[in-house]
XYZ file of C-alpha atoms in Angstrom:
491
model
C 2.968 -6.670 10.645
C 5.332 -9.647 10.345
C 4.226 -9.614 6.581
C 5.359 -6.041 6.256
C 8.390 -6.410 7.867
C 9.262 -9.647 5.504
C 8.503 -7.846 2.359
C 10.481 -4.603 3.643
C 13.582 -6.869 4.795
C 13.255 -8.712 1.350
C 13.129 -5.610 -0.469
C 16.093 -4.353 1.698
C 18.463 -7.911 0.877
C 17.656 -7.498 -2.831
C 19.270 -4.294 -3.072
C 22.058 -5.117 -1.280
C 22.545 -8.557 -3.280
C 22.353 -6.255 -6.432
C 24.943 -3.825 -5.169
C 27.431 -6.257 -4.338
C 26.892 -8.683 -6.942
C 27.018 -5.628 -9.687
C 24.149 -5.507 -12.701
C 26.051 -8.290 -14.684
C 26.506 -10.625 -11.952
C 23.224 -10.247 -10.656
C 21.676 -10.986 -13.951
C 23.894 -14.117 -14.630
C 22.420 -15.297 -11.449
C 19.031 -14.730 -12.830
C 19.518 -16.358 -16.035
C 21.275 -19.507 -14.213
C 18.814 -19.905 -11.331
C 15.708 -19.340 -14.265
C 17.353 -22.356 -16.213
C 17.385 -24.409 -13.023
C 13.684 -23.258 -12.007
C 12.864 -23.855 -15.577
C 12.788 -27.851 -14.283
C 11.419 -27.137 -10.781
C 7.849 -27.679 -12.917
C 8.001 -31.137 -12.189
C 8.185 -30.607 -8.623
C 5.187 -27.948 -9.028
C 2.855 -30.535 -10.734
C 3.157 -33.066 -7.842
C 3.017 -30.524 -5.174
C -0.393 -29.557 -6.749
C -1.271 -33.285 -6.588
C 0.006 -34.039 -3.269
C -1.724 -30.942 -1.603
C -5.159 -31.890 -3.508
C -4.951 -35.322 -2.345
C -3.924 -34.658 1.438
C -6.698 -31.770 1.579
C -8.988 -34.031 -0.055
C -8.612 -37.156 2.534
C -8.412 -34.480 5.318
C -12.053 -32.996 4.169
C -13.584 -36.753 4.242
C -11.803 -37.278 7.603
C -9.579 -40.411 7.074
C -6.752 -40.211 9.113
C -5.517 -43.597 7.991
C -5.803 -42.709 4.083
C -3.952 -39.007 5.101
C -1.034 -41.134 6.154
C -0.760 -43.242 3.290
C -1.190 -40.386 0.800
C 1.766 -38.465 2.973
C 3.793 -41.553 2.424
C 3.276 -41.711 -1.177
C 3.853 -38.100 -1.595
C 7.404 -38.623 -0.341
C 7.647 -41.624 -2.571
C 6.863 -39.616 -5.729
C 9.234 -36.548 -4.295
C 11.919 -38.501 -3.974
C 11.985 -39.954 -7.520
C 11.203 -36.532 -9.046
C 14.013 -35.570 -7.504
C 16.214 -38.060 -8.844
C 14.896 -37.105 -12.524
C 15.628 -33.655 -12.358
C 19.220 -34.179 -11.116
C 19.397 -36.444 -13.939
C 17.986 -33.896 -16.636
C 19.645 -30.755 -15.227
C 22.887 -32.208 -14.832
C 22.851 -33.243 -18.710
C 20.479 -30.896 -20.926
C 20.430 -27.975 -18.295
C 24.480 -28.077 -18.263
C 24.400 -28.167 -22.077
C 21.900 -25.177 -22.349
C 24.247 -23.376 -19.838
C 27.525 -24.238 -21.671
C 25.807 -23.629 -25.185
C 23.109 -21.419 -25.620
C 23.598 -18.995 -22.610
C 25.030 -15.615 -23.377
C 27.323 -15.693 -19.785
C 30.780 -13.874 -19.988
C 33.250 -16.234 -20.396
C 34.986 -14.594 -16.927
C 31.995 -15.346 -15.293
C 31.466 -18.998 -16.683
C 33.015 -20.817 -13.459
C 31.039 -18.779 -11.182
C 27.795 -19.383 -13.495
C 28.608 -22.888 -12.901
C 28.807 -22.542 -8.846
C 25.093 -20.996 -9.034
C 23.956 -23.819 -11.220
C 25.330 -26.986 -8.931
C 23.870 -25.156 -6.023
C 20.548 -23.915 -7.534
C 20.178 -27.878 -8.098
C 20.660 -28.809 -4.640
C 18.830 -26.117 -3.611
C 15.614 -27.341 -6.023
C 16.383 -30.952 -4.853
C 15.817 -29.929 -0.965
C 12.748 -27.940 -1.968
C 11.223 -31.407 -3.696
C 11.662 -32.954 -0.557
C 9.744 -30.327 1.609
C 6.697 -30.332 -0.399
C 4.933 -33.275 1.412
C 5.575 -31.730 4.859
C 4.442 -28.033 3.838
C 1.155 -29.607 2.093
C 0.750 -31.448 5.362
C 0.859 -28.436 7.370
C -1.692 -26.412 5.006
C -4.268 -29.270 5.087
C -4.215 -28.953 8.660
C -4.865 -25.443 7.994
C -1.900 -24.754 10.586
C -0.682 -21.165 9.257
C 0.949 -20.512 12.658
C 3.683 -22.918 11.541
C 4.472 -21.033 8.494
C 4.369 -17.460 10.325
C 6.926 -18.829 12.665
C 9.052 -20.096 10.265
C 8.721 -17.126 7.961
C 10.364 -15.452 10.472
C 13.223 -17.672 10.705
C 13.705 -17.386 6.890
C 13.596 -13.731 6.857
C 16.315 -13.342 9.444
C 18.307 -15.719 7.044
C 17.771 -13.920 4.079
C 19.065 -10.728 6.217
C 22.070 -12.551 7.614
C 23.203 -13.682 3.695
C 22.756 -9.750 2.917
C 25.518 -9.330 5.841
C 27.634 -12.101 5.051
C 27.764 -10.946 1.415
C 28.974 -7.409 2.561
C 31.678 -8.924 4.868
C 32.798 -11.963 2.959
C 36.156 -11.748 1.474
C 35.069 -14.647 -0.992
C 34.203 -14.388 -4.488
C 31.032 -12.641 -4.141
C 28.736 -14.646 -6.764
C 30.195 -18.080 -5.628
C 29.476 -17.425 -2.075
C 25.994 -16.028 -2.471
C 24.973 -19.126 -4.184
C 26.237 -21.213 -1.678
C 24.394 -19.373 1.114
C 21.043 -19.596 -0.723
C 21.602 -23.264 -0.464
C 22.081 -23.362 3.276
C 19.040 -21.014 3.717
C 16.622 -23.724 2.362
C 18.377 -26.432 3.886
C 17.765 -25.101 7.314
C 13.994 -23.958 6.656
C 13.336 -27.943 4.934
C 14.646 -28.953 8.816
C 11.932 -26.659 10.458
C 9.355 -28.092 8.498
C 10.466 -31.727 9.187
C 10.775 -31.145 12.586
C 7.249 -29.468 12.862
C 5.432 -31.982 11.197
C 6.809 -34.952 13.050
C 6.459 -33.172 16.292
C 2.837 -31.868 15.657
C 1.101 -34.890 13.283
C 1.150 -38.268 13.569
C 0.094 -38.812 10.214
C 3.528 -37.615 9.187
C 5.130 -41.102 10.389
C 7.256 -42.446 7.306
C 6.264 -46.353 6.788
C 7.298 -49.028 4.340
C 4.219 -48.911 2.594
C 3.525 -48.369 -1.502
C 0.061 -48.737 -2.852
C 0.579 -48.831 -6.483
C -3.119 -47.824 -7.258
C -2.897 -44.510 -5.296
C 0.655 -44.183 -6.502
C -0.748 -43.976 -10.357
C -4.009 -42.263 -9.722
C -1.545 -39.188 -8.096
C 0.749 -39.645 -10.902
C -2.183 -39.032 -13.122
C -3.480 -36.486 -11.759
C -0.168 -34.668 -11.594
C 0.709 -35.205 -15.620
C -2.015 -32.693 -16.293
C -0.693 -30.289 -13.554
C 2.401 -31.170 -15.272
C 1.184 -29.493 -18.400
C -0.163 -26.992 -16.556
C 3.192 -26.054 -14.884
C 5.020 -26.314 -18.326
C 2.708 -23.716 -19.317
C 3.464 -21.085 -16.377
C 7.211 -21.999 -17.008
C 7.038 -21.158 -20.360
C 5.497 -17.931 -19.156
C 8.252 -17.041 -16.708
C 11.499 -18.594 -17.072
C 10.859 -19.251 -20.592
C 10.748 -15.387 -21.068
C 13.710 -14.862 -19.208
C 15.691 -17.167 -21.417
C 14.529 -15.228 -24.589
C 15.348 -12.083 -22.980
C 19.075 -13.200 -22.102
C 19.131 -14.615 -26.210
C 18.241 -11.673 -27.393
C 19.506 -8.796 -25.003
C 22.226 -10.529 -22.636
C 22.130 -10.421 -18.938
C 22.082 -6.825 -18.207
C 17.968 -7.350 -18.827
C 17.974 -10.141 -17.207
C 18.859 -8.107 -14.180
C 16.136 -5.436 -15.098
C 13.758 -8.491 -14.967
C 15.159 -10.016 -11.796
C 14.482 -6.260 -10.253
C 10.977 -6.954 -11.312
C 10.431 -9.963 -10.374
C 11.844 -9.411 -6.536
C 9.348 -6.549 -5.775
C 6.843 -8.743 -7.540
C 8.111 -11.956 -5.289
C 7.295 -9.261 -2.179
C 4.127 -7.931 -3.214
C 2.485 -11.481 -4.265
C 3.493 -12.767 -0.621
C 0.747 -11.233 0.855
C -1.961 -12.773 -1.388
C -0.217 -16.262 -0.977
C -0.229 -16.105 2.482
C -4.152 -14.977 2.579
C -5.134 -17.831 -0.419
C -2.843 -20.593 1.493
C -5.436 -20.320 4.485
C -8.280 -20.320 2.056
C -7.574 -22.777 -0.509
C -7.873 -25.968 2.113
C -11.380 -24.801 2.819
C -12.418 -24.539 -0.753
C -10.993 -28.150 -1.325
C -12.389 -29.733 1.883
C -16.258 -28.034 0.632
C -15.944 -29.813 -2.399
C -15.055 -33.032 -0.537
C -18.159 -32.592 1.866
C -20.390 -31.525 -1.276
C -20.882 -27.869 0.461
C -20.931 -26.168 -2.849
C -22.899 -23.022 -1.750
C -19.525 -22.753 0.735
C -17.307 -23.238 -1.540
C -18.431 -20.489 -4.276
C -18.520 -18.020 -1.522
C -14.959 -18.897 -0.441
C -14.154 -18.795 -4.381
C -15.731 -15.425 -4.879
C -14.457 -14.086 -1.477
C -10.837 -15.191 -2.246
C -10.419 -13.898 -5.591
C -11.928 -10.530 -4.399
C -9.836 -10.039 -1.651
C -6.678 -11.003 -3.280
C -7.268 -8.452 -5.910
C -7.951 -5.710 -3.582
C -4.785 -6.754 -0.751
C -2.442 -6.736 -4.349
C -3.932 -3.926 -5.975
C -4.039 -1.673 -2.845
C 0.193 -2.681 -2.653
C 0.797 -2.380 -6.225
C -1.097 0.615 -7.564
C 1.440 3.060 -5.774
C 4.149 0.879 -6.826
C 3.025 1.173 -10.280
C 2.307 4.892 -10.378
C 5.592 5.824 -8.429
C 8.032 2.973 -9.683
C 10.444 5.519 -10.370
C 11.091 6.905 -7.443
C 10.647 3.682 -5.496
C 13.465 2.098 -7.491
C 15.841 4.869 -7.489
C 15.732 5.326 -3.454
C 15.785 1.259 -3.255
C 18.808 0.609 -5.731
C 21.762 2.243 -6.027
C 21.859 1.180 -9.832
C 18.536 0.923 -11.793
C 19.008 -1.263 -14.590
C 17.202 -0.404 -18.116
C 13.848 -1.385 -18.624
C 13.102 -2.172 -14.609
C 10.355 0.337 -14.558
C 8.467 -0.837 -17.473
C 8.973 -4.702 -16.486
C 7.568 -3.696 -13.105
C 4.522 -1.776 -13.912
C 3.382 -4.990 -16.413
C 4.525 -8.073 -14.012
C 2.580 -6.646 -10.916
C -0.514 -6.267 -13.472
C -0.125 -9.952 -14.744
C 0.293 -10.936 -10.612
C -2.609 -9.176 -9.778
C -4.891 -11.168 -12.635
C -2.793 -14.552 -11.562
C -3.765 -14.032 -8.294
C -7.607 -13.171 -8.843
C -8.003 -16.393 -11.071
C -6.162 -18.695 -8.637
C -9.283 -19.925 -6.943
C -10.688 -21.051 -9.974
C -7.709 -23.277 -10.580
C -8.102 -24.644 -6.995
C -11.508 -25.369 -7.502
C -11.171 -27.171 -10.404
C -8.238 -29.331 -9.062
C -10.631 -29.741 -6.038
C -12.864 -31.409 -8.644
C -10.225 -33.538 -9.733
C -10.984 -33.053 -13.415
C -8.444 -31.304 -14.256
C -7.929 -32.186 -18.427
C -9.901 -29.880 -20.007
C -8.788 -26.973 -17.788
C -5.030 -27.834 -18.243
C -5.372 -28.714 -22.243
C -6.914 -25.312 -22.618
C -5.194 -22.899 -20.166
C -1.868 -24.730 -20.230
C -1.783 -24.511 -24.366
C -3.122 -20.834 -23.999
C -0.055 -20.281 -21.676
C 2.584 -22.268 -23.918
C 1.955 -19.945 -26.789
C 3.366 -16.747 -24.597
C 6.713 -17.888 -25.481
C 6.890 -18.813 -29.375
C 4.494 -15.256 -29.588
C 7.244 -13.490 -27.665
C 10.339 -14.781 -29.684
C 8.467 -13.772 -33.070
C 7.931 -10.421 -31.969
C 11.312 -10.249 -30.284
C 12.615 -11.437 -33.510
C 10.732 -8.816 -35.751
C 12.709 -6.171 -33.909
C 10.486 -5.692 -30.794
C 11.547 -4.168 -27.517
C 12.341 -6.282 -24.173
C 9.147 -4.980 -22.926
C 6.964 -6.471 -25.806
C 7.765 -9.936 -24.611
C 5.781 -8.743 -21.194
C 2.825 -7.352 -23.091
C 2.484 -10.500 -24.750
C 2.200 -12.110 -21.273
C -0.374 -9.939 -20.071
C -2.458 -9.967 -23.038
C -2.593 -13.803 -23.206
C -3.081 -13.813 -19.031
C -6.095 -11.851 -19.778
C -7.379 -14.202 -22.472
C -6.680 -17.489 -19.903
C -8.401 -15.912 -17.285
C -11.527 -15.368 -18.873
C -11.297 -19.020 -20.279
C -10.798 -20.229 -16.744
C -14.387 -19.068 -15.789
C -16.283 -20.769 -18.526
C -14.252 -24.283 -18.153
C -14.413 -24.277 -13.999
C -18.427 -23.406 -14.391
C -19.598 -27.076 -15.052
C -17.076 -28.483 -12.704
C -17.893 -26.778 -9.771
C -21.533 -25.870 -10.463
C -20.607 -22.227 -10.191
C -22.398 -19.819 -12.522
C -20.192 -17.607 -14.492
C -22.497 -14.444 -14.402
C -22.013 -15.096 -10.877
C -18.584 -14.598 -10.686
C -18.704 -11.996 -13.390
C -21.187 -9.594 -10.967
C -19.574 -10.323 -7.174
C -15.992 -10.578 -8.627
C -14.815 -8.588 -11.963
C -17.179 -6.084 -12.139
C -16.565 -4.836 -8.168
C -12.873 -5.169 -9.060
C -13.110 -3.163 -12.060
C -15.172 -0.615 -10.095
C -12.861 -0.586 -7.191
C -9.846 -0.428 -9.741
C -11.237 2.507 -11.952
C -12.204 4.549 -9.059
C -9.582 4.249 -6.584
C -7.006 5.047 -9.566
C -8.141 8.960 -10.560
C -7.133 10.817 -7.543
C -3.647 9.487 -7.265
C -2.711 9.662 -10.948
C -4.279 13.127 -11.710
C -2.096 13.860 -8.417
C 0.499 12.599 -10.527
C 0.454 14.145 -13.505
C -0.818 17.567 -12.338
C 2.214 17.994 -10.073
C 6.010 18.597 -10.043
C 8.190 15.477 -9.199
C 9.317 16.097 -5.741
C 9.595 13.812 -2.611
C 6.545 15.302 -1.326
C 4.633 14.664 -4.347
C 5.974 10.900 -4.617
C 5.243 10.046 -0.744
C 1.669 11.706 -0.890
C 1.032 9.883 -4.256
C 1.902 6.384 -2.221
C -0.446 7.169 0.776
C -3.144 8.778 -1.623
C -3.023 5.579 -3.352
C -3.381 3.062 -0.374
C -5.954 5.134 0.959
C -8.130 5.372 -1.964
C -8.031 1.874 -2.535
C -8.824 0.838 0.828
C -11.678 3.591 1.062
C -13.240 2.262 -1.961
C -13.019 -1.507 -1.698
C -14.568 -0.500 1.557
C -17.786 0.660 0.347
C -17.815 -0.401 -3.742
C -15.880 -3.950 -3.468
C -17.229 -5.613 -0.436
C -21.208 -6.281 0.384
C -22.644 -5.961 3.953
C -21.774 -9.451 4.847
C -18.227 -8.758 4.153
C -17.853 -5.464 5.872
C -19.199 -6.965 8.792
C -16.572 -9.892 8.762
C -13.560 -7.432 7.775
C -14.679 -5.574 11.018
C -14.506 -8.709 12.756
C -11.545 -9.341 11.810
C -9.929 -6.126 12.850
C -11.616 -5.967 16.084
C -9.832 -9.518 17.004
C -6.405 -8.354 15.708
C -7.098 -5.313 18.288
C -7.713 -7.785 20.774
C -4.486 -9.213 20.289
C -2.081 -6.280 20.472
C -4.027 -5.380 23.655
């Protein structure tokens, strides 16, 4: 219920923001914020490293070592924050002033967005060791409570934007900086109150610092590839088509983020268990968790994504006062990319747990890095904006298959097992559950009644088919037990 409420408020606030800023300013915010986000790849790489080492030490039950890893993570993120500020205030500022297509009368506001985006990113850097510690201890209730605060803050931002007498884009940039600042304080307060291992100490262990940085180095390569597949494409769209198309992508990404949050919350709870099982050499349990996480992620996202993909025009028109061109097409493709990446995530977690990520990141990162140059060539040869996302989707499918064969020898999982227990079940469920809602969609005249019926039927179809074709007997019993526990809580 909390997740559904968060999703609803997120979509509502996005509608308000687009309405208040207008398509052009919304596109400016999207692409300028994207320039800064390009450099957050450094933080994402180190976040993966910190998370892996904290979870691994907790799996070995070495509390003193856990505190040393935490302090090393804090030191590394302070250094990364300093490096990123230097890079963004030099190269990033040059990119904004000389390469981005920003209307001249909006350049001053774009600079406000740029500077506050940098500050927000620095705050997110400093927050990583604390959120990583909460995940390692599997205190997911903390995320639940703090996420409620975050949702309320987003709602407050939307309200303040409506009543504000100030310049909308500048004021929005300020508000979106204050939100992560408050959330950062909440995580810091929670960790210091609940975990002795979060105590800051004057300690420096060069060997561990180097080891974590080395691990993050290959993670950085993978994150650069991920950046290229997202923000790199965003910049290409701006260069070829201007901020209006960036606004369309921004709308699609807002819906994607809301849907993806369901999968992130589920996988955040499972990922530490995969790493801990690897640390204690419980490989059979780890394989079961990998397959279950991948499969459940597909069913969850497909149940949410299928009705959105089918009835995208209706949903966007209800949601927004003005729907930018290409929004529907972008949304449908991005949702498929999101589903594929969610199913692949447990493979990436397992590879990180092994600590042997050089081969994984070099191959997968190389594939994902190819998205931007290939998309550039397609757009240069006359492709429309959607063609860049089609390139992204095709490479994601290839990378997903490659992941299976790379991770297999690292974790002792059989590729045939993953294909049988995950991919084939997902294909069965995906193909069978789409038939009835699509048939209704194409055979019935467009109306509000048809739109609502297709949405409800899509969700129902996926849930029923997944329950009988997607889950095995053990998983059905597990699901019944979870539902029973939830009912008891309600009572």
